[in-house]
Short mmCIF file of C-alpha atoms in Angstrom, two decimals:
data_model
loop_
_atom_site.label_atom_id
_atom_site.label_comp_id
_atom_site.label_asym_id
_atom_site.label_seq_id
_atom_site.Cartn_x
_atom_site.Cartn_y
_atom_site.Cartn_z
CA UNK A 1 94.43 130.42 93.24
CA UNK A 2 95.16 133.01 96.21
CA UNK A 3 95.58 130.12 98.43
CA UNK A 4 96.64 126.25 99.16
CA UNK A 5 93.10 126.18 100.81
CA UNK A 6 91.33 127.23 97.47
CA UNK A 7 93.15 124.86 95.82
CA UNK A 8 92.49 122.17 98.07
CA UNK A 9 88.32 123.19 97.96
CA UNK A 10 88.24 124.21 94.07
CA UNK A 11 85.19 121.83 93.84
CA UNK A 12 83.32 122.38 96.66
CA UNK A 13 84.48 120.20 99.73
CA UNK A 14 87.87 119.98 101.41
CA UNK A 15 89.13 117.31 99.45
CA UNK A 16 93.10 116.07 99.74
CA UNK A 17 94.35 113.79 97.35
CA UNK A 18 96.86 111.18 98.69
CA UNK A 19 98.75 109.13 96.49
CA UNK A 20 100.82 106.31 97.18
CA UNK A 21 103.28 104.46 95.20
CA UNK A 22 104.41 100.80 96.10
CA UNK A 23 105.29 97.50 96.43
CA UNK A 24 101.98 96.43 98.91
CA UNK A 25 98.97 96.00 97.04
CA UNK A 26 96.78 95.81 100.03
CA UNK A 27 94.97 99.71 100.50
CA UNK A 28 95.11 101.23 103.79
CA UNK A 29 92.21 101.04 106.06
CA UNK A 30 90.07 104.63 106.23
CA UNK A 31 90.96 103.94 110.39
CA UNK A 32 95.14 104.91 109.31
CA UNK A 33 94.05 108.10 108.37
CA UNK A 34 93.00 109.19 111.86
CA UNK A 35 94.96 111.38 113.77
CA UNK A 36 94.65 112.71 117.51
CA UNK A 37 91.19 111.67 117.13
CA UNK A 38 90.66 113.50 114.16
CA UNK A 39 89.18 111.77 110.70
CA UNK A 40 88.48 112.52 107.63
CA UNK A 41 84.58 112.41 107.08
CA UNK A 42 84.89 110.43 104.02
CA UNK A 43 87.60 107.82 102.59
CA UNK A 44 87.15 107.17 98.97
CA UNK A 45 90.09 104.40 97.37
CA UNK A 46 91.04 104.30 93.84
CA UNK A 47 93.35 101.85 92.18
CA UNK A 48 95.01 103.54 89.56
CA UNK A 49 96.74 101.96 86.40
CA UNK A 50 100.20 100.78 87.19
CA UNK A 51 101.23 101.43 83.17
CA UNK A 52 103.89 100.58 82.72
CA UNK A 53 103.78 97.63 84.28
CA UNK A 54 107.82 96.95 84.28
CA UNK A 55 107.82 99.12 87.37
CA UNK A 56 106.10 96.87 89.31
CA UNK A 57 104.29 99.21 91.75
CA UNK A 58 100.77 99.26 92.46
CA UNK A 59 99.27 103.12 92.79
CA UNK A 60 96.48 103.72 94.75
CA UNK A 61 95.00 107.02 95.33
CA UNK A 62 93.20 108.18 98.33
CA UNK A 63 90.27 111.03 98.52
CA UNK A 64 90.15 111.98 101.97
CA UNK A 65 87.04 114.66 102.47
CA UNK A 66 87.85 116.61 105.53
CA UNK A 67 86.19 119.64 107.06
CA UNK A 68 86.63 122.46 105.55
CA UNK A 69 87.47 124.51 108.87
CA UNK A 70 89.82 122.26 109.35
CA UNK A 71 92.62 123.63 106.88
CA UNK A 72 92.61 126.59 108.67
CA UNK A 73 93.84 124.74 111.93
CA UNK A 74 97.30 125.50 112.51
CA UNK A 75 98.09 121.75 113.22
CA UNK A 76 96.32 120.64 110.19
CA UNK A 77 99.46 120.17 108.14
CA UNK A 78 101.35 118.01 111.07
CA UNK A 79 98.44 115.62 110.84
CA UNK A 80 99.13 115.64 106.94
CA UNK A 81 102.65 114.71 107.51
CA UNK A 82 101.83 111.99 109.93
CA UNK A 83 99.49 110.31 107.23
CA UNK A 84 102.38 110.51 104.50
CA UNK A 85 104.19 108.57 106.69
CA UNK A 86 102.08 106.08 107.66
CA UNK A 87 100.97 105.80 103.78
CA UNK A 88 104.58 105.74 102.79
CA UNK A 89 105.27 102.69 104.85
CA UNK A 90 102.43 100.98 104.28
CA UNK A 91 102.87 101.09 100.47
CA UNK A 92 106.63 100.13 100.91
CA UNK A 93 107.32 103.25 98.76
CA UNK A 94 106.30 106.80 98.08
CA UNK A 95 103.08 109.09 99.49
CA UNK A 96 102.89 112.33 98.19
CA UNK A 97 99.41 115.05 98.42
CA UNK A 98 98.95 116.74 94.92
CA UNK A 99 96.46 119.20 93.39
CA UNK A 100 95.87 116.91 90.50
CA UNK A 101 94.18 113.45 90.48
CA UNK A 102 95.89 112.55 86.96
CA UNK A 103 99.44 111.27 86.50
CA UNK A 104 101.45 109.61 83.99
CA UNK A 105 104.69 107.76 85.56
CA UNK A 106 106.65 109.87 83.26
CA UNK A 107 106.17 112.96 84.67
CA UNK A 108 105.72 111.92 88.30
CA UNK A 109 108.36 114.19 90.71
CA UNK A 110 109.60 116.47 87.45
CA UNK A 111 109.90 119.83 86.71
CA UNK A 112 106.79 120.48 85.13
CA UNK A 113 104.33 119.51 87.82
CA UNK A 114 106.33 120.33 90.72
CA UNK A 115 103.82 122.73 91.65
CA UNK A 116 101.12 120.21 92.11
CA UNK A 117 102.75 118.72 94.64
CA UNK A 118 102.56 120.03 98.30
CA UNK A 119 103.56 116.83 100.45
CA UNK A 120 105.47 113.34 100.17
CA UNK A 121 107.59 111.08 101.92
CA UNK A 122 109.91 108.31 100.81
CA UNK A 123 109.27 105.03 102.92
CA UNK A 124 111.87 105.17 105.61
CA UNK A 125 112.32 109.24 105.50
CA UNK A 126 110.93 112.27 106.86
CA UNK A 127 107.41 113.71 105.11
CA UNK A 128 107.00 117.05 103.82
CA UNK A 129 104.42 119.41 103.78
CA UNK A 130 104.40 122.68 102.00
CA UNK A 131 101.31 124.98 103.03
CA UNK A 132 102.35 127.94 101.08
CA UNK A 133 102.38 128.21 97.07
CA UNK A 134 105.56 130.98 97.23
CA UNK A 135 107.49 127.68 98.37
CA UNK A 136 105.69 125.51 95.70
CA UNK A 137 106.75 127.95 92.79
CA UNK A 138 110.80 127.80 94.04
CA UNK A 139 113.48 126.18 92.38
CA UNK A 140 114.24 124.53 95.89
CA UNK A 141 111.04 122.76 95.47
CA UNK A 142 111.83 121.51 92.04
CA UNK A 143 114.68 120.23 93.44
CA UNK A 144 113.24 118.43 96.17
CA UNK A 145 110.16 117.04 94.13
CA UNK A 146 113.51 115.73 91.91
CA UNK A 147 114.98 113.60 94.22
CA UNK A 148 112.02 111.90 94.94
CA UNK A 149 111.68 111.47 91.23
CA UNK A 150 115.48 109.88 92.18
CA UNK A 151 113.75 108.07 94.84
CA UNK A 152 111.09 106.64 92.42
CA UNK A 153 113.66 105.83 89.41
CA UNK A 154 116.01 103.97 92.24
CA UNK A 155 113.23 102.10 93.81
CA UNK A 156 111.12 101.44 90.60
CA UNK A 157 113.03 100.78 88.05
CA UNK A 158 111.74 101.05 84.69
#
């Protein structure tokens, strides 16, 4: 894809997956995803399996449906950061934005889907966004997405 924005609207709406990764098992409320008065238009909440269960984190993923024109504005990732952060802390764990709605916990924050991922935050850190796939296809991105596979090992033990 030529762009993060055709990635984001492959199927038709502006559609960014949030996933979070944590100890809370309560969801966050559609109202924590709005930011300087700006919401998504739609909130969509999916519990996902927590296999294996010996990690003891509940994974919820979020479909936020947003307006299409708004990927092009410049402050659009900002507001992207701001809700990794508050879904990082509310989860009492990880957030992270991905491409791809599937996972298996062994190959969350690795090398081979690295690329997938444009945005996380740790609970407690800083969040990232990446709007640009020449950063996404660096081996300073694998790195990164690695220690928050570090994060995830520490934090979650299997």
């Amino acid at each position: 894809m030529s762009s993060l924005k055709d990635a984001i609207t492959w199927s038709g709406p502006a559609v960014v997956l949030l996933f979070t990764l944590g100890r809370a098992e309560t969801p966050l409320d559609g109202a924590e995803f709005e930011l300087s008065g700006v919401r998504p238009e739609e909130v969509e909440r999916y519990e996902m399996s927590s296999e294996p269960r010996e990690r003891r984190a509940t994974v919820l993923e979020y479909d936020l449906t947003v307006a299409q024109e708004s990927l092009d504005d410049p402050e659009f990732p900002g507001r992207l950061r701001e809700c990794l952060r508050r879904a990082a802390a509310h989860a009492q764990g990880i957030a992270w934005l991905t491409f791809e709605g599937a996972f298996h916990f062994d190959h969350l924050f690795t090398d081979d889907i690295a690329r997938q991922v444009y945005g996380y935050c740790v609970a407690g850190g800083e969040p990232v966004v990446v709007w640009d796939h020449e950063t996404l296809r660096s081996e300073r991105w694998k790195r990164e997405i690695g220690n928050v596979r570090s994060a995830l090992d520490r934090d979650f033990p299997a």
